[in-house]
Amino acid sequence: MKQTVKKTIRGIIIFLLTLILVDIFCMLINFVPIFSAPLVYHDDGGSIEYYGLYYKIIKYNIKEDEIYHKKWIIGWFNIKYDENYFAYEIVDKKDKCVEPSLLIGESVDYYYYLPCEKLDEVFIEYKHGKDYTLREVLESDLLSIEDLMSEGLDVIKKKKEVNNEE
């Protein structure tokens, strides 16, 4: 009797883990979860909450200013959808600038400089808990320089000089 109960419990656990692992694999390849039902749809660009047996998946697809932010998260039923999941704050941990300005990027018409070398002292802190240095954000193109400037990052914007040599 005890062996039968143990085998049944073991079988149920293996079955549930298989369901969860298949859905996680689907998330990794950006495919719709197979063993979860899409029950809640959000009007933010297409975010969806999927419910499986004993777990929940949220597929964030939030549209802000013609840019889509996408992310999959999985957890127990207590995870909540947060429309501000991709909100962030810029935190400058460098008190003084004594170094000269530092080129951090350019566009067709402008060069962008930081007032001093502080790529590793300025942090982008997301509401969902992930923090990046300014260097990581710029190297990975998570945010544009214009996005950061609109959030208050101190950037010097210099117009490129036009050379008309004919």
PDB file of C-alpha atoms in Angstrom:
ATOM      1  CA  MET A   1       0.000   0.000   0.000  1.00  0.00           C
ATOM      2  CA  LYS A   2       2.776   2.429   0.959  1.00  0.00           C
ATOM      3  CA  GLN A   3       4.682   1.673  -2.252  1.00  0.00           C
ATOM      4  CA  THR A   4       1.573   2.379  -4.348  1.00  0.00           C
ATOM      5  CA  VAL A   5       1.004   5.749  -2.655  1.00  0.00           C
ATOM      6  CA  LYS A   6       4.677   6.698  -3.097  1.00  0.00           C
ATOM      7  CA  LYS A   7       4.612   5.723  -6.772  1.00  0.00           C
ATOM      8  CA  THR A   8       1.397   7.669  -7.319  1.00  0.00           C
ATOM      9  CA  ILE A   9       2.785  10.798  -5.640  1.00  0.00           C
ATOM     10  CA  ARG A  10       6.054  10.449  -7.564  1.00  0.00           C
ATOM     11  CA  GLY A  11       4.101  10.066 -10.814  1.00  0.00           C
ATOM     12  CA  ILE A  12       1.997  13.175 -10.105  1.00  0.00           C
ATOM     13  CA  ILE A  13       5.118  15.224  -9.296  1.00  0.00           C
ATOM     14  CA  ILE A  14       6.870  14.063 -12.483  1.00  0.00           C
ATOM     15  CA  PHE A  15       3.732  14.852 -14.499  1.00  0.00           C
ATOM     16  CA  LEU A  16       3.421  18.385 -13.071  1.00  0.00           C
ATOM     17  CA  LEU A  17       7.133  19.090 -13.532  1.00  0.00           C
ATOM     18  CA  THR A  18       6.887  17.936 -17.144  1.00  0.00           C
ATOM     19  CA  LEU A  19       4.025  20.362 -17.783  1.00  0.00           C
ATOM     20  CA  ILE A  20       5.957  23.246 -16.247  1.00  0.00           C
ATOM     21  CA  LEU A  21       9.202  22.396 -18.074  1.00  0.00           C
ATOM     22  CA  VAL A  22       7.454  22.164 -21.449  1.00  0.00           C
ATOM     23  CA  ASP A  23       5.862  25.588 -20.895  1.00  0.00           C
ATOM     24  CA  ILE A  24       9.216  27.048 -19.817  1.00  0.00           C
ATOM     25  CA  PHE A  25      10.806  25.660 -22.983  1.00  0.00           C
ATOM     26  CA  CYS A  26       7.996  27.250 -25.031  1.00  0.00           C
ATOM     27  CA  MET A  27       8.708  30.583 -23.333  1.00  0.00           C
ATOM     28  CA  LEU A  28      12.429  30.301 -24.121  1.00  0.00           C
ATOM     29  CA  ILE A  29      11.748  29.898 -27.826  1.00  0.00           C
ATOM     30  CA  ASN A  30       9.092  32.644 -27.684  1.00  0.00           C
ATOM     31  CA  PHE A  31       6.240  30.249 -28.391  1.00  0.00           C
ATOM     32  CA  VAL A  32       2.802  30.155 -26.767  1.00  0.00           C
ATOM     33  CA  PRO A  33       2.748  27.892 -23.661  1.00  0.00           C
ATOM     34  CA  ILE A  34       1.102  24.558 -24.467  1.00  0.00           C
ATOM     35  CA  PHE A  35      -0.161  23.507 -21.026  1.00  0.00           C
ATOM     36  CA  SER A  36      -1.395  26.924 -19.862  1.00  0.00           C
ATOM     37  CA  ALA A  37      -4.607  28.687 -20.783  1.00  0.00           C
ATOM     38  CA  PRO A  38      -4.608  32.388 -21.767  1.00  0.00           C
ATOM     39  CA  LEU A  39      -7.234  33.801 -19.403  1.00  0.00           C
ATOM     40  CA  VAL A  40      -6.468  37.514 -18.987  1.00  0.00           C
ATOM     41  CA  TYR A  41      -5.662  39.903 -21.844  1.00  0.00           C
ATOM     42  CA  HIS A  42      -4.324  43.406 -21.176  1.00  0.00           C
ATOM     43  CA  ASP A  43      -4.812  46.385 -23.473  1.00  0.00           C
ATOM     44  CA  ASP A  44      -1.219  47.650 -23.260  1.00  0.00           C
ATOM     45  CA  GLY A  45       0.198  46.293 -26.469  1.00  0.00           C
ATOM     46  CA  GLY A  46      -0.803  42.652 -26.047  1.00  0.00           C
ATOM     47  CA  SER A  47       0.222  41.360 -22.609  1.00  0.00           C
ATOM     48  CA  ILE A  48      -1.377  38.031 -21.654  1.00  0.00           C
ATOM     49  CA  GLU A  49      -1.688  36.078 -18.392  1.00  0.00           C
ATOM     50  CA  TYR A  50      -1.607  32.290 -18.812  1.00  0.00           C
ATOM     51  CA  TYR A  51      -2.743  29.917 -16.075  1.00  0.00           C
ATOM     52  CA  GLY A  52      -1.444  26.369 -15.765  1.00  0.00           C
ATOM     53  CA  LEU A  53      -1.750  23.750 -13.041  1.00  0.00           C
ATOM     54  CA  TYR A  54      -0.255  25.395  -9.934  1.00  0.00           C
ATOM     55  CA  TYR A  55       1.596  28.108 -11.857  1.00  0.00           C
ATOM     56  CA  LYS A  56       1.042  31.305 -13.803  1.00  0.00           C
ATOM     57  CA  ILE A  57       2.869  32.824 -16.780  1.00  0.00           C
ATOM     58  CA  ILE A  58       2.750  36.487 -17.734  1.00  0.00           C
ATOM     59  CA  LYS A  59       3.821  37.482 -21.234  1.00  0.00           C
ATOM     60  CA  TYR A  60       4.526  41.212 -21.119  1.00  0.00           C
ATOM     61  CA  ASN A  61       4.147  43.022 -24.423  1.00  0.00           C
ATOM     62  CA  ILE A  62       3.850  46.672 -23.416  1.00  0.00           C
ATOM     63  CA  LYS A  63       3.831  49.398 -26.065  1.00  0.00           C
ATOM     64  CA  GLU A  64       5.337  52.760 -25.117  1.00  0.00           C
ATOM     65  CA  ASP A  65       6.025  55.442 -27.700  1.00  0.00           C
ATOM     66  CA  GLU A  66       6.045  53.004 -30.640  1.00  0.00           C
ATOM     67  CA  ILE A  67       8.461  50.671 -28.796  1.00  0.00           C
ATOM     68  CA  TYR A  68       7.394  47.240 -27.564  1.00  0.00           C
ATOM     69  CA  HIS A  69       8.869  45.920 -24.303  1.00  0.00           C
ATOM     70  CA  LYS A  70       8.636  42.125 -24.189  1.00  0.00           C
ATOM     71  CA  LYS A  71       9.328  39.714 -21.346  1.00  0.00           C
ATOM     72  CA  TRP A  72       8.075  36.350 -20.058  1.00  0.00           C
ATOM     73  CA  ILE A  73       7.868  35.617 -16.335  1.00  0.00           C
ATOM     74  CA  ILE A  74       6.679  32.480 -14.560  1.00  0.00           C
ATOM     75  CA  GLY A  75       5.712  31.931 -10.935  1.00  0.00           C
ATOM     76  CA  TRP A  76       3.005  30.796  -8.591  1.00  0.00           C
ATOM     77  CA  PHE A  77      -0.490  32.224  -8.794  1.00  0.00           C
ATOM     78  CA  ASN A  78       0.490  35.098  -6.502  1.00  0.00           C
ATOM     79  CA  ILE A  79       2.552  36.893  -9.188  1.00  0.00           C
ATOM     80  CA  LYS A  80       0.711  39.981 -10.344  1.00  0.00           C
ATOM     81  CA  TYR A  81       0.589  41.783 -13.645  1.00  0.00           C
ATOM     82  CA  ASP A  82       2.181  45.231 -13.332  1.00  0.00           C
ATOM     83  CA  GLU A  83       1.639  47.758 -16.108  1.00  0.00           C
ATOM     84  CA  ASN A  84       4.729  49.634 -14.875  1.00  0.00           C
ATOM     85  CA  TYR A  85       6.959  46.544 -15.051  1.00  0.00           C
ATOM     86  CA  PHE A  86       9.394  48.329 -17.369  1.00  0.00           C
ATOM     87  CA  ALA A  87       9.434  51.623 -15.437  1.00  0.00           C
ATOM     88  CA  TYR A  88      12.892  52.696 -14.317  1.00  0.00           C
ATOM     89  CA  GLU A  89      14.705  55.376 -12.378  1.00  0.00           C
ATOM     90  CA  ILE A  90      18.138  56.852 -13.049  1.00  0.00           C
ATOM     91  CA  VAL A  91      20.362  56.921  -9.949  1.00  0.00           C
ATOM     92  CA  ASP A  92      23.657  58.835 -10.106  1.00  0.00           C
ATOM     93  CA  LYS A  93      25.990  57.573  -7.374  1.00  0.00           C
ATOM     94  CA  LYS A  94      28.883  59.857  -8.296  1.00  0.00           C
ATOM     95  CA  ASP A  95      28.925  63.056  -6.254  1.00  0.00           C
ATOM     96  CA  LYS A  96      31.412  65.230  -8.134  1.00  0.00           C
ATOM     97  CA  CYS A  97      32.730  65.409 -11.646  1.00  0.00           C
ATOM     98  CA  VAL A  98      36.380  66.309 -11.952  1.00  0.00           C
ATOM     99  CA  GLU A  99      37.200  64.452 -15.181  1.00  0.00           C
ATOM    100  CA  PRO A 100      36.522  65.899 -18.632  1.00  0.00           C
ATOM    101  CA  SER A 101      33.409  65.004 -20.599  1.00  0.00           C
ATOM    102  CA  LEU A 102      33.061  61.525 -22.129  1.00  0.00           C
ATOM    103  CA  LEU A 103      31.588  60.705 -25.541  1.00  0.00           C
ATOM    104  CA  ILE A 104      28.808  58.122 -25.060  1.00  0.00           C
ATOM    105  CA  GLY A 105      27.142  58.089 -28.463  1.00  0.00           C
ATOM    106  CA  GLU A 106      26.212  59.891 -31.625  1.00  0.00           C
ATOM    107  CA  SER A 107      23.327  60.292 -34.023  1.00  0.00           C
ATOM    108  CA  VAL A 108      23.230  61.683 -37.533  1.00  0.00           C
ATOM    109  CA  ASP A 109      23.267  65.283 -36.297  1.00  0.00           C
ATOM    110  CA  TYR A 110      24.620  65.181 -32.725  1.00  0.00           C
ATOM    111  CA  TYR A 111      27.356  63.902 -30.417  1.00  0.00           C
ATOM    112  CA  TYR A 112      26.298  62.978 -26.867  1.00  0.00           C
ATOM    113  CA  TYR A 113      28.651  63.453 -23.912  1.00  0.00           C
ATOM    114  CA  LEU A 114      28.476  62.784 -20.182  1.00  0.00           C
ATOM    115  CA  PRO A 115      29.853  65.684 -18.119  1.00  0.00           C
ATOM    116  CA  CYS A 116      32.418  63.266 -16.673  1.00  0.00           C
ATOM    117  CA  GLU A 117      33.471  59.609 -16.586  1.00  0.00           C
ATOM    118  CA  LYS A 118      30.640  57.947 -14.678  1.00  0.00           C
ATOM    119  CA  LEU A 119      29.442  55.059 -16.838  1.00  0.00           C
ATOM    120  CA  ASP A 120      29.789  52.673 -13.900  1.00  0.00           C
ATOM    121  CA  GLU A 121      28.415  55.034 -11.237  1.00  0.00           C
ATOM    122  CA  VAL A 122      25.068  55.798 -12.891  1.00  0.00           C
ATOM    123  CA  PHE A 123      22.502  53.028 -12.473  1.00  0.00           C
ATOM    124  CA  ILE A 124      19.229  52.320 -14.226  1.00  0.00           C
ATOM    125  CA  GLU A 125      17.003  50.729 -11.584  1.00  0.00           C
ATOM    126  CA  TYR A 126      13.941  48.981 -12.991  1.00  0.00           C
ATOM    127  CA  LYS A 127      10.810  48.627 -10.896  1.00  0.00           C
ATOM    128  CA  HIS A 128      10.890  44.853 -11.362  1.00  0.00           C
ATOM    129  CA  GLY A 129      14.200  44.714  -9.487  1.00  0.00           C
ATOM    130  CA  LYS A 130      16.863  44.431 -12.202  1.00  0.00           C
ATOM    131  CA  ASP A 131      19.584  47.102 -12.120  1.00  0.00           C
ATOM    132  CA  TYR A 132      22.039  47.992 -14.878  1.00  0.00           C
ATOM    133  CA  THR A 133      24.943  50.402 -15.047  1.00  0.00           C
ATOM    134  CA  LEU A 134      24.765  53.113 -17.675  1.00  0.00           C
ATOM    135  CA  ARG A 135      27.572  51.309 -19.523  1.00  0.00           C
ATOM    136  CA  GLU A 136      25.504  48.078 -19.707  1.00  0.00           C
ATOM    137  CA  VAL A 137      22.409  49.934 -20.921  1.00  0.00           C
ATOM    138  CA  LEU A 138      24.296  51.748 -23.680  1.00  0.00           C
ATOM    139  CA  GLU A 139      26.259  48.677 -24.813  1.00  0.00           C
ATOM    140  CA  SER A 140      23.151  46.469 -25.000  1.00  0.00           C
ATOM    141  CA  ASP A 141      20.798  49.103 -26.485  1.00  0.00           C
ATOM    142  CA  LEU A 142      18.221  48.558 -23.716  1.00  0.00           C
ATOM    143  CA  LEU A 143      17.408  52.270 -23.823  1.00  0.00           C
ATOM    144  CA  SER A 144      18.363  55.026 -26.219  1.00  0.00           C
ATOM    145  CA  ILE A 145      20.253  58.136 -25.165  1.00  0.00           C
ATOM    146  CA  GLU A 146      17.100  60.140 -25.943  1.00  0.00           C
ATOM    147  CA  ASP A 147      15.102  57.909 -23.551  1.00  0.00           C
ATOM    148  CA  LEU A 148      17.649  58.499 -20.814  1.00  0.00           C
ATOM    149  CA  MET A 149      17.716  62.248 -21.452  1.00  0.00           C
ATOM    150  CA  SER A 150      13.913  62.391 -21.220  1.00  0.00           C
ATOM    151  CA  GLU A 151      14.185  60.730 -17.788  1.00  0.00           C
ATOM    152  CA  GLY A 152      16.658  63.342 -16.553  1.00  0.00           C
ATOM    153  CA  LEU A 153      20.135  61.991 -17.335  1.00  0.00           C
ATOM    154  CA  ASP A 154      22.582  64.890 -17.554  1.00  0.00           C
ATOM    155  CA  VAL A 155      23.923  64.668 -21.121  1.00  0.00           C
ATOM    156  CA  ILE A 156      25.697  67.289 -23.202  1.00  0.00           C
ATOM    157  CA  LYS A 157      24.280  67.349 -26.736  1.00  0.00           C
ATOM    158  CA  LYS A 158      26.635  68.905 -29.307  1.00  0.00           C
ATOM    159  CA  LYS A 159      25.629  69.512 -32.915  1.00  0.00           C
ATOM    160  CA  LYS A 160      27.975  67.986 -35.479  1.00  0.00           C
ATOM    161  CA  GLU A 161      29.765  70.436 -37.669  1.00  0.00           C
ATOM    162  CA  VAL A 162      28.977  70.142 -41.359  1.00  0.00           C
ATOM    163  CA  ASN A 163      31.974  69.973 -43.665  1.00  0.00           C
ATOM    164  CA  ASN A 164      31.106  71.220 -47.139  1.00  0.00           C
ATOM    165  CA  GLU A 165      34.262  70.385 -49.017  1.00  0.00           C
ATOM    166  CA  GLU A 166      33.608  70.299 -52.734  1.00  0.00           C
TER     167      GLU A 166
END
